[in-house]
PDB file of C-alpha atoms and ligand atoms in Angstrom:
ATOM      1  CA  MET A   1      20.652  -0.689 -14.656  1.00 82.00           C
ATOM      2  CA  THR A   2      16.939   0.069 -15.001  1.00 90.00           C
ATOM      3  CA  ASN A   3      15.853   2.102 -17.977  1.00 98.00           C
ATOM      4  CA  VAL A   4      12.852   4.010 -16.662  1.00 98.00           C
ATOM      5  CA  TYR A   5      11.063   4.304 -20.003  1.00 98.00           C
ATOM      6  CA  ASN A   6      11.842   0.898 -21.541  1.00 98.00           C
ATOM      7  CA  ASP A   7      11.574  -1.154 -18.356  1.00 98.00           C
ATOM      8  CA  ILE A   8       8.806   0.640 -16.442  1.00 98.00           C
ATOM      9  CA  ILE A   9       6.760   3.250 -18.311  1.00 98.00           C
ATOM     10  CA  TYR A  10       6.357   1.637 -21.738  1.00 98.00           C
ATOM     11  CA  PRO A  11       5.643  -1.923 -20.505  1.00 98.00           C
ATOM     12  CA  ALA A  12       3.067  -0.566 -18.021  1.00 98.00           C
ATOM     13  CA  TYR A  13       1.391   1.332 -20.865  1.00 98.00           C
ATOM     14  CA  LYS A  14       1.357  -1.754 -23.113  1.00 98.00           C
ATOM     15  CA  GLU A  15      -0.070  -3.927 -20.317  1.00 98.00           C
ATOM     16  CA  GLY A  16      -2.711  -1.329 -19.370  1.00 97.00           C
ATOM     17  CA  LYS A  17      -1.205  -0.940 -15.910  1.00 97.00           C
ATOM     18  CA  HIS A  18      -1.643   2.470 -14.288  1.00 98.00           C
ATOM     19  CA  LEU A  19       1.265   4.256 -12.643  1.00 98.00           C
ATOM     20  CA  PHE A  20       1.096   6.767  -9.800  1.00 98.00           C
ATOM     21  CA  ALA A  21       3.717   9.514  -9.767  1.00 98.00           C
ATOM     22  CA  MET A  22       4.359  11.821  -6.842  1.00 98.00           C
ATOM     23  CA  LEU A  23       5.725  15.265  -7.717  1.00 98.00           C
ATOM     24  CA  ILE A  24       8.234  16.738  -5.295  1.00 97.00           C
ATOM     25  CA  ASP A  25       9.066  20.433  -5.385  1.00 97.00           C
ATOM     26  CA  PRO A  26      12.784  20.672  -4.443  1.00 96.00           C
ATOM     27  CA  ASP A  27      12.081  23.835  -2.446  1.00 96.00           C
ATOM     28  CA  LYS A  28       9.677  21.926  -0.224  1.00 93.00           C
ATOM     29  CA  CYS A  29      11.563  18.654   0.016  1.00 94.00           C
ATOM     30  CA  SER A  30      12.525  18.516   3.683  1.00 93.00           C
ATOM     31  CA  GLU A  31      13.496  15.325   5.514  1.00 95.00           C
ATOM     32  CA  GLU A  32      10.453  15.838   7.764  1.00 95.00           C
ATOM     33  CA  ARG A  33       8.055  16.059   4.825  1.00 95.00           C
ATOM     34  CA  LEU A  34       9.444  12.957   3.101  1.00 96.00           C
ATOM     35  CA  GLN A  35       9.456  11.126   6.416  1.00 96.00           C
ATOM     36  CA  SER A  36       5.786  11.916   7.005  1.00 96.00           C
ATOM     37  CA  ILE A  37       4.813  10.903   3.450  1.00 97.00           C
ATOM     38  CA  LYS A  38       6.708   7.631   3.855  1.00 97.00           C
ATOM     39  CA  LYS A  39       5.017   6.986   7.199  1.00 96.00           C
ATOM     40  CA  ALA A  40       1.572   7.764   5.775  1.00 95.00           C
ATOM     41  CA  MET A  41       2.080   5.413   2.827  1.00 95.00           C
ATOM     42  CA  GLY A  42       2.977   2.418   4.974  1.00 94.00           C
ATOM     43  CA  GLU A  43       3.893  -0.512   2.740  1.00 94.00           C
ATOM     44  CA  TYR A  44       2.910   1.361  -0.430  1.00 95.00           C
ATOM     45  CA  VAL A  45       5.285   3.419  -2.542  1.00 95.00           C
ATOM     46  CA  PRO A  46       4.706   5.662  -5.560  1.00 97.00           C
ATOM     47  CA  ASP A  47       5.628   4.077  -8.905  1.00 98.00           C
ATOM     48  CA  LEU A  48       7.631   7.146  -9.897  1.00 98.00           C
ATOM     49  CA  ILE A  49       8.866  10.310  -8.220  1.00 98.00           C
ATOM     50  CA  LEU A  50       9.016  13.453 -10.348  1.00 98.00           C
ATOM     51  CA  ILE A  51      11.329  16.173  -9.079  1.00 98.00           C
ATOM     52  CA  GLY A  52      11.297  19.751 -10.326  1.00 97.00           C
ATOM     53  CA  GLY A  53       9.200  22.869 -10.759  1.00 94.00           C
ATOM     54  CA  SER A  54       8.703  26.043 -12.760  1.00 94.00           C
ATOM     55  CA  LEU A  55      10.840  28.095 -10.398  1.00 94.00           C
ATOM     56  CA  VAL A  56      13.240  26.311  -8.059  1.00 94.00           C
ATOM     57  CA  MET A  57      15.658  27.984  -5.624  1.00 93.00           C
ATOM     58  CA  CYS A  58      17.105  24.973  -3.766  1.00 93.00           C
ATOM     59  CA  SER A  59      19.398  22.228  -5.001  1.00 94.00           C
ATOM     60  CA  THR A  60      17.632  19.594  -7.064  1.00 97.00           C
ATOM     61  CA  SER A  61      20.409  17.120  -6.166  1.00 97.00           C
ATOM     62  CA  ASP A  62      19.598  17.419  -2.461  1.00 97.00           C
ATOM     63  CA  ALA A  63      15.926  16.782  -3.221  1.00 97.00           C
ATOM     64  CA  VAL A  64      16.754  13.705  -5.330  1.00 98.00           C
ATOM     65  CA  LEU A  65      18.978  12.335  -2.549  1.00 98.00           C
ATOM     66  CA  THR A  66      16.235  12.845   0.045  1.00 97.00           C
ATOM     67  CA  CYS A  67      13.673  11.096  -2.178  1.00 98.00           C
ATOM     68  CA  GLN A  68      16.083   8.215  -2.807  1.00 97.00           C
ATOM     69  CA  LYS A  69      16.701   7.908   0.929  1.00 97.00           C
ATOM     70  CA  TYR A  70      13.008   7.498   1.785  1.00 97.00           C
ATOM     71  CA  PHE A  71      11.881   5.690  -1.376  1.00 97.00           C
ATOM     72  CA  PRO A  72      14.977   3.741  -2.483  1.00 97.00           C
ATOM     73  CA  LYS A  73      13.039   1.482  -4.840  1.00 96.00           C
ATOM     74  CA  THR A  74      11.129   4.227  -6.674  1.00 98.00           C
ATOM     75  CA  PRO A  75      12.777   5.655  -9.808  1.00 98.00           C
ATOM     76  CA  THR A  76      13.444   9.399  -9.688  1.00 98.00           C
ATOM     77  CA  LEU A  77      12.569  11.340 -12.787  1.00 98.00           C
ATOM     78  CA  LEU A  78      13.669  14.945 -13.264  1.00 98.00           C
ATOM     79  CA  PHE A  79      10.842  17.247 -14.344  1.00 98.00           C
ATOM     80  CA  PRO A  80      12.943  20.356 -14.933  1.00 97.00           C
ATOM     81  CA  GLY A  81      11.549  23.837 -15.352  1.00 96.00           C
ATOM     82  CA  ASP A  82      14.943  24.870 -16.715  1.00 94.00           C
ATOM     83  CA  GLU A  83      18.473  23.595 -17.244  1.00 93.00           C
ATOM     84  CA  THR A  84      19.668  24.631 -13.747  1.00 94.00           C
ATOM     85  CA  GLN A  85      17.590  21.760 -12.325  1.00 96.00           C
ATOM     86  CA  LEU A  86      19.609  19.012 -14.006  1.00 97.00           C
ATOM     87  CA  THR A  87      21.534  16.517 -11.898  1.00 98.00           C
ATOM     88  CA  PRO A  88      23.116  13.191 -12.861  1.00 98.00           C
ATOM     89  CA  ILE A  89      21.991  11.414  -9.702  1.00 98.00           C
ATOM     90  CA  ALA A  90      18.370  11.035 -10.821  1.00 98.00           C
ATOM     91  CA  ASP A  91      17.417   7.944 -12.827  1.00 98.00           C
ATOM     92  CA  ALA A  92      16.149   9.844 -15.877  1.00 98.00           C
ATOM     93  CA  VAL A  93      15.186  13.276 -17.126  1.00 98.00           C
ATOM     94  CA  MET A  94      12.026  14.259 -18.959  1.00 98.00           C
ATOM     95  CA  VAL A  95      13.204  16.437 -21.843  1.00 98.00           C
ATOM     96  CA  LEU A  96      10.131  18.630 -22.032  1.00 98.00           C
ATOM     97  CA  SER A  97       8.952  20.545 -25.073  1.00 98.00           C
ATOM     98  CA  LEU A  98       6.209  22.970 -24.127  1.00 98.00           C
ATOM     99  CA  ILE A  99       4.356  22.446 -27.384  1.00 98.00           C
ATOM    100  CA  SER A 100       1.072  24.086 -26.409  1.00 98.00           C
ATOM    101  CA  GLY A 101       2.999  27.356 -26.264  1.00 98.00           C
ATOM    102  CA  ARG A 102       4.808  29.431 -28.836  1.00 98.00           C
ATOM    103  CA  ASN A 103       7.728  30.550 -26.690  1.00 98.00           C
ATOM    104  CA  PRO A 104      10.963  29.453 -28.474  1.00 98.00           C
ATOM    105  CA  GLU A 105      12.769  29.371 -25.139  1.00 97.00           C
ATOM    106  CA  TYR A 106      10.730  26.310 -24.086  1.00 97.00           C
ATOM    107  CA  LEU A 107      10.625  24.781 -27.547  1.00 98.00           C
ATOM    108  CA  ILE A 108      14.389  24.810 -28.243  1.00 98.00           C
ATOM    109  CA  GLY A 109      16.290  27.518 -26.268  1.00 97.00           C
ATOM    110  CA  GLN A 110      16.635  25.664 -22.967  1.00 97.00           C
ATOM    111  CA  HIS A 111      17.296  22.425 -24.838  1.00 98.00           C
ATOM    112  CA  VAL A 112      20.326  23.839 -26.638  1.00 98.00           C
ATOM    113  CA  ARG A 113      21.723  25.157 -23.371  1.00 96.00           C
ATOM    114  CA  ALA A 114      21.160  21.814 -21.633  1.00 98.00           C
ATOM    115  CA  SER A 115      22.145  19.317 -24.332  1.00 98.00           C
ATOM    116  CA  VAL A 116      25.914  19.087 -23.752  1.00 98.00           C
ATOM    117  CA  LYS A 117      25.408  18.989 -19.993  1.00 97.00           C
ATOM    118  CA  ILE A 118      22.894  16.127 -20.371  1.00 98.00           C
ATOM    119  CA  LYS A 119      25.236  14.226 -22.694  1.00 98.00           C
ATOM    120  CA  LYS A 120      28.101  14.512 -20.190  1.00 98.00           C
ATOM    121  CA  MET A 121      25.835  13.395 -17.351  1.00 98.00           C
ATOM    122  CA  GLY A 122      24.973  10.228 -19.251  1.00 98.00           C
ATOM    123  CA  ILE A 123      21.482  10.321 -17.767  1.00 98.00           C
ATOM    124  CA  GLU A 124      18.543   8.598 -19.502  1.00 98.00           C
ATOM    125  CA  THR A 125      16.456  11.103 -21.481  1.00 98.00           C
ATOM    126  CA  ILE A 126      12.722  10.800 -22.118  1.00 98.00           C
ATOM    127  CA  PRO A 127      11.531  13.281 -24.767  1.00 98.00           C
ATOM    128  CA  THR A 128       8.108  14.448 -23.655  1.00 98.00           C
ATOM    129  CA  GLY A 129       5.492  16.640 -25.320  1.00 98.00           C
ATOM    130  CA  TYR A 130       4.288  18.954 -22.566  1.00 98.00           C
ATOM    131  CA  ILE A 131       0.813  20.351 -23.201  1.00 98.00           C
ATOM    132  CA  LEU A 132      -0.611  22.984 -20.911  1.00 98.00           C
ATOM    133  CA  ILE A 133      -4.402  23.040 -20.552  1.00 98.00           C
ATOM    134  CA  ASP A 134      -6.363  25.823 -18.886  1.00 98.00           C
ATOM    135  CA  GLY A 135      -6.906  24.709 -15.290  1.00 98.00           C
ATOM    136  CA  GLY A 136      -9.217  27.538 -14.255  1.00 98.00           C
ATOM    137  CA  ARG A 137      -6.557  29.873 -12.899  1.00 97.00           C
ATOM    138  CA  THR A 138      -3.153  31.260 -13.856  1.00 97.00           C
ATOM    139  CA  THR A 139      -0.583  28.718 -12.697  1.00 95.00           C
ATOM    140  CA  ALA A 140       3.170  29.117 -12.138  1.00 96.00           C
ATOM    141  CA  VAL A 141       4.047  27.219 -15.319  1.00 96.00           C
ATOM    142  CA  GLN A 142       1.843  29.507 -17.401  1.00 97.00           C
ATOM    143  CA  TYR A 143       3.285  32.648 -15.849  1.00 97.00           C
ATOM    144  CA  ILE A 144       6.945  31.604 -15.877  1.00 97.00           C
ATOM    145  CA  SER A 145       6.886  30.086 -19.362  1.00 97.00           C
ATOM    146  CA  ASN A 146       4.930  33.045 -20.732  1.00 97.00           C
ATOM    147  CA  THR A 147       2.739  30.716 -22.784  1.00 98.00           C
ATOM    148  CA  MET A 148      -1.004  30.414 -23.220  1.00 97.00           C
ATOM    149  CA  PRO A 149      -2.683  27.173 -22.208  1.00 98.00           C
ATOM    150  CA  ILE A 150      -5.096  25.409 -24.560  1.00 98.00           C
ATOM    151  CA  PRO A 151      -8.702  26.368 -23.655  1.00 98.00           C
ATOM    152  CA  ARG A 152     -10.606  23.620 -21.838  1.00 98.00           C
ATOM    153  CA  ASP A 153     -13.213  23.256 -24.559  1.00 98.00           C
ATOM    154  CA  LYS A 154     -10.743  23.063 -27.443  1.00 98.00           C
ATOM    155  CA  THR A 155     -10.311  19.302 -27.471  1.00 98.00           C
ATOM    156  CA  GLU A 156      -9.506  19.320 -31.180  1.00 98.00           C
ATOM    157  CA  ILE A 157      -6.476  21.568 -30.537  1.00 98.00           C
ATOM    158  CA  ALA A 158      -5.275  19.222 -27.774  1.00 99.00           C
ATOM    159  CA  ILE A 159      -5.604  16.243 -30.143  1.00 99.00           C
ATOM    160  CA  ALA A 160      -3.745  17.984 -32.979  1.00 99.00           C
ATOM    161  CA  THR A 161      -1.006  19.119 -30.582  1.00 99.00           C
ATOM    162  CA  ALA A 162      -0.574  15.635 -29.111  1.00 99.00           C
ATOM    163  CA  LEU A 163      -0.451  14.087 -32.584  1.00 98.00           C
ATOM    164  CA  ALA A 164       2.178  16.597 -33.708  1.00 98.00           C
ATOM    165  CA  SER A 165       4.192  15.715 -30.613  1.00 98.00           C
ATOM    166  CA  GLU A 166       4.023  11.995 -31.375  1.00 98.00           C
ATOM    167  CA  GLN A 167       5.005  12.642 -35.001  1.00 98.00           C
ATOM    168  CA  LEU A 168       7.983  14.685 -33.798  1.00 98.00           C
ATOM    169  CA  GLY A 169       9.221  11.601 -31.941  1.00 98.00           C
ATOM    170  CA  HIS A 170       8.282  12.401 -28.359  1.00 98.00           C
ATOM    171  CA  LYS A 171       7.940   9.247 -26.263  1.00 98.00           C
ATOM    172  CA  MET A 172       5.138  10.451 -24.013  1.00 98.00           C
ATOM    173  CA  ILE A 173       2.564  13.217 -23.751  1.00 98.00           C
ATOM    174  CA  TYR A 174       1.966  15.167 -20.538  1.00 98.00           C
ATOM    175  CA  LEU A 175      -1.429  16.882 -20.299  1.00 99.00           C
ATOM    176  CA  GLU A 176      -0.853  19.496 -17.589  1.00 98.00           C
ATOM    177  CA  ALA A 177      -3.431  21.730 -15.913  1.00 98.00           C
ATOM    178  CA  GLY A 178      -0.640  23.318 -13.837  1.00 98.00           C
ATOM    179  CA  SER A 179       0.270  22.802 -10.226  1.00 97.00           C
ATOM    180  CA  GLY A 180      -2.582  23.816  -7.936  1.00 97.00           C
ATOM    181  CA  ALA A 181      -5.032  24.092 -10.846  1.00 98.00           C
ATOM    182  CA  THR A 182      -8.639  24.718  -9.829  1.00 98.00           C
ATOM    183  CA  ASP A 183      -9.842  22.107 -12.330  1.00 98.00           C
ATOM    184  CA  HIS A 184      -7.902  19.116 -13.607  1.00 98.00           C
ATOM    185  CA  VAL A 185      -7.708  18.359 -17.344  1.00 98.00           C
ATOM    186  CA  PRO A 186     -11.258  17.609 -18.593  1.00 98.00           C
ATOM    187  CA  THR A 187     -11.978  13.885 -18.869  1.00 98.00           C
ATOM    188  CA  GLU A 188     -13.399  14.308 -22.383  1.00 98.00           C
ATOM    189  CA  MET A 189     -10.096  15.772 -23.496  1.00 99.00           C
ATOM    190  CA  ILE A 190      -8.104  12.968 -21.820  1.00 99.00           C
ATOM    191  CA  LYS A 191     -10.288  10.372 -23.569  1.00 98.00           C
ATOM    192  CA  ALA A 192      -9.942  12.020 -26.956  1.00 99.00           C
ATOM    193  CA  VAL A 193      -6.174  12.435 -26.713  1.00 99.00           C
ATOM    194  CA  ARG A 194      -5.731   8.862 -25.437  1.00 98.00           C
ATOM    195  CA  GLN A 195      -7.653   7.551 -28.454  1.00 98.00           C
ATOM    196  CA  SER A 196      -5.534   9.584 -30.871  1.00 98.00           C
ATOM    197  CA  ILE A 197      -2.003   8.597 -29.843  1.00 98.00           C
ATOM    198  CA  ASP A 198       0.036   5.419 -29.388  1.00 98.00           C
ATOM    199  CA  ILE A 199       2.398   6.526 -26.640  1.00 98.00           C
ATOM    200  CA  PRO A 200       1.969   6.797 -22.847  1.00 99.00           C
ATOM    201  CA  LEU A 201      -0.217   9.650 -21.572  1.00 99.00           C
ATOM    202  CA  ILE A 202       0.568  11.495 -18.341  1.00 99.00           C
ATOM    203  CA  VAL A 203      -2.040  13.697 -16.661  1.00 98.00           C
ATOM    204  CA  GLY A 204      -1.356  16.116 -13.813  1.00 98.00           C
ATOM    205  CA  GLY A 205      -2.382  19.351 -12.182  1.00 98.00           C
ATOM    206  CA  GLY A 206      -5.257  19.875  -9.749  1.00 98.00           C
ATOM    207  CA  LEU A 207      -5.732  16.199  -8.831  1.00 98.00           C
ATOM    208  CA  ARG A 208      -6.714  16.275  -5.167  1.00 97.00           C
ATOM    209  CA  THR A 209      -8.958  13.348  -4.301  1.00 97.00           C
ATOM    210  CA  ALA A 210      -9.220   9.598  -4.837  1.00 96.00           C
ATOM    211  CA  GLU A 211     -12.239  10.313  -7.048  1.00 97.00           C
ATOM    212  CA  ASP A 212     -10.163  12.627  -9.264  1.00 98.00           C
ATOM    213  CA  ILE A 213      -7.514   9.951  -9.708  1.00 97.00           C
ATOM    214  CA  LYS A 214     -10.056   7.231 -10.531  1.00 97.00           C
ATOM    215  CA  GLU A 215     -11.809   9.491 -13.019  1.00 98.00           C
ATOM    216  CA  VAL A 216      -8.609  10.461 -14.807  1.00 98.00           C
ATOM    217  CA  PHE A 217      -7.339   6.852 -15.008  1.00 98.00           C
ATOM    218  CA  LYS A 218     -10.765   5.783 -16.294  1.00 98.00           C
ATOM    219  CA  ALA A 219     -10.610   8.468 -18.972  1.00 98.00           C
ATOM    220  CA  GLY A 220      -7.343   6.994 -20.261  1.00 98.00           C
ATOM    221  CA  ALA A 221      -4.392   8.466 -18.373  1.00 98.00           C
ATOM    222  CA  ASN A 222      -1.556   5.949 -18.053  1.00 98.00           C
ATOM    223  CA  ILE A 223       0.311   7.920 -15.395  1.00 98.00           C
ATOM    224  CA  VAL A 224      -1.166  10.430 -12.957  1.00 98.00           C
ATOM    225  CA  VAL A 225       0.930  13.040 -11.181  1.00 98.00           C
ATOM    226  CA  VAL A 226       0.048  14.492  -7.777  1.00 98.00           C
ATOM    227  CA  GLY A 227       2.051  17.225  -6.087  1.00 98.00           C
ATOM    228  CA  SER A 228       0.154  19.862  -4.084  1.00 97.00           C
ATOM    229  CA  ALA A 229      -2.397  17.546  -2.447  1.00 97.00           C
ATOM    230  CA  ILE A 230       0.326  15.405  -0.850  1.00 97.00           C
ATOM    231  CA  GLU A 231       2.428  18.469  -0.075  1.00 95.00           C
ATOM    232  CA  ARG A 232      -0.528  19.947   1.858  1.00 95.00           C
ATOM    233  CA  ASN A 233      -1.530  16.727   3.544  1.00 95.00           C
ATOM    234  CA  PRO A 234       0.935  13.802   3.496  1.00 94.00           C
ATOM    235  CA  GLU A 235      -1.738  11.649   5.173  1.00 93.00           C
ATOM    236  CA  ILE A 236      -3.635  11.460   1.881  1.00 95.00           C
ATOM    237  CA  ALA A 237      -0.703   9.901  -0.022  1.00 94.00           C
ATOM    238  CA  LYS A 238      -1.670   6.272   0.581  1.00 93.00           C
ATOM    239  CA  GLU A 239      -5.299   6.793  -0.409  1.00 94.00           C
ATOM    240  CA  LEU A 240      -4.275   8.534  -3.620  1.00 95.00           C
ATOM    241  CA  CYS A 241      -1.586   6.088  -4.653  1.00 91.00           C
ATOM    242  CA  THR A 242      -3.835   3.034  -4.372  1.00 90.00           C
ATOM    243  CA  GLN A 243      -6.571   4.219  -6.771  1.00 79.00           C
ATOM    244  CA  TYR A 244      -5.697   1.924  -9.642  1.00 73.00           C
TER     245      TYR A 244
HETATM  246  C1  1GP B 301       2.313  19.945 -11.765  1.00 70.06           C
HETATM  247  O1  1GP B 301       1.009  18.203 -12.656  1.00 70.06           O
HETATM  248  C2  1GP B 301       1.797  18.572 -11.574  1.00 70.06           C
HETATM  249  O2  1GP B 301       3.291  19.964 -12.733  1.00 70.06           O
HETATM  250  C3  1GP B 301       1.130  18.407 -10.249  1.00 70.06           C
HETATM  251  O3  1GP B 301       0.113  19.346 -10.004  1.00 70.06           O
HETATM  252  O4  1GP B 301       0.545  20.184  -7.713  1.00 70.06           O
HETATM  253  O5  1GP B 301      -1.746  20.349  -8.707  1.00 70.06           O
HETATM  254  O6  1GP B 301      -0.823  18.141  -8.023  1.00 70.06           O
HETATM  255  P1  1GP B 301      -0.515  19.501  -8.531  1.00 70.06           P
END
């Protein structure tokens, strides 16, 4: 059985290979939408599919099944906003610590509630330091988590936060501008964080164009995550996922 971190994410990071992740919001994961994304991508597939959101009403399991139906070879990675979004049928779960914030609920509360459930599921866990950066507007993650993002010009705080995360044993860092962010994470900040840590770096939020993706990979992101742009226009999926 594939271990998503050991067999895919870490080797890609070590080899300097970029990975493209598509984020699927379970509430918007219809057969029609997945079908049109699949059609638009042709022979290409995303390297990873992230499934989850800050506030989810529908079944995450149904969304995972739909993703697996249309992209059977792409690993599914839960990106849960809370413990209700856990399901054993995904390939792995990102155990997120929202370390840019100071809300104990997202630093340890949800984790305690989820831990026994995760153990029983036997699903692969990937401890991830989740760092919210100001993306130019209030995003759902900021509002729901009741945490303050790191200001865009405070690169030194982002570096110190990422380092703390690595020292705590997290296996990857996610620099997040928030879904639908006006501005993606600044490239200077991506560069500085990349140079400071020795674990894979994920960047997401507000990435809309091929240029954005190229820029963010060039700055040092190992994995980029795109949700809203593909959700709005599935036709763009192929162009975005081939910007290595
Ligand atoms: C959000 O980083 C992801 O968690 C994706 O953001 O929807 O803006 O692509 P977008």
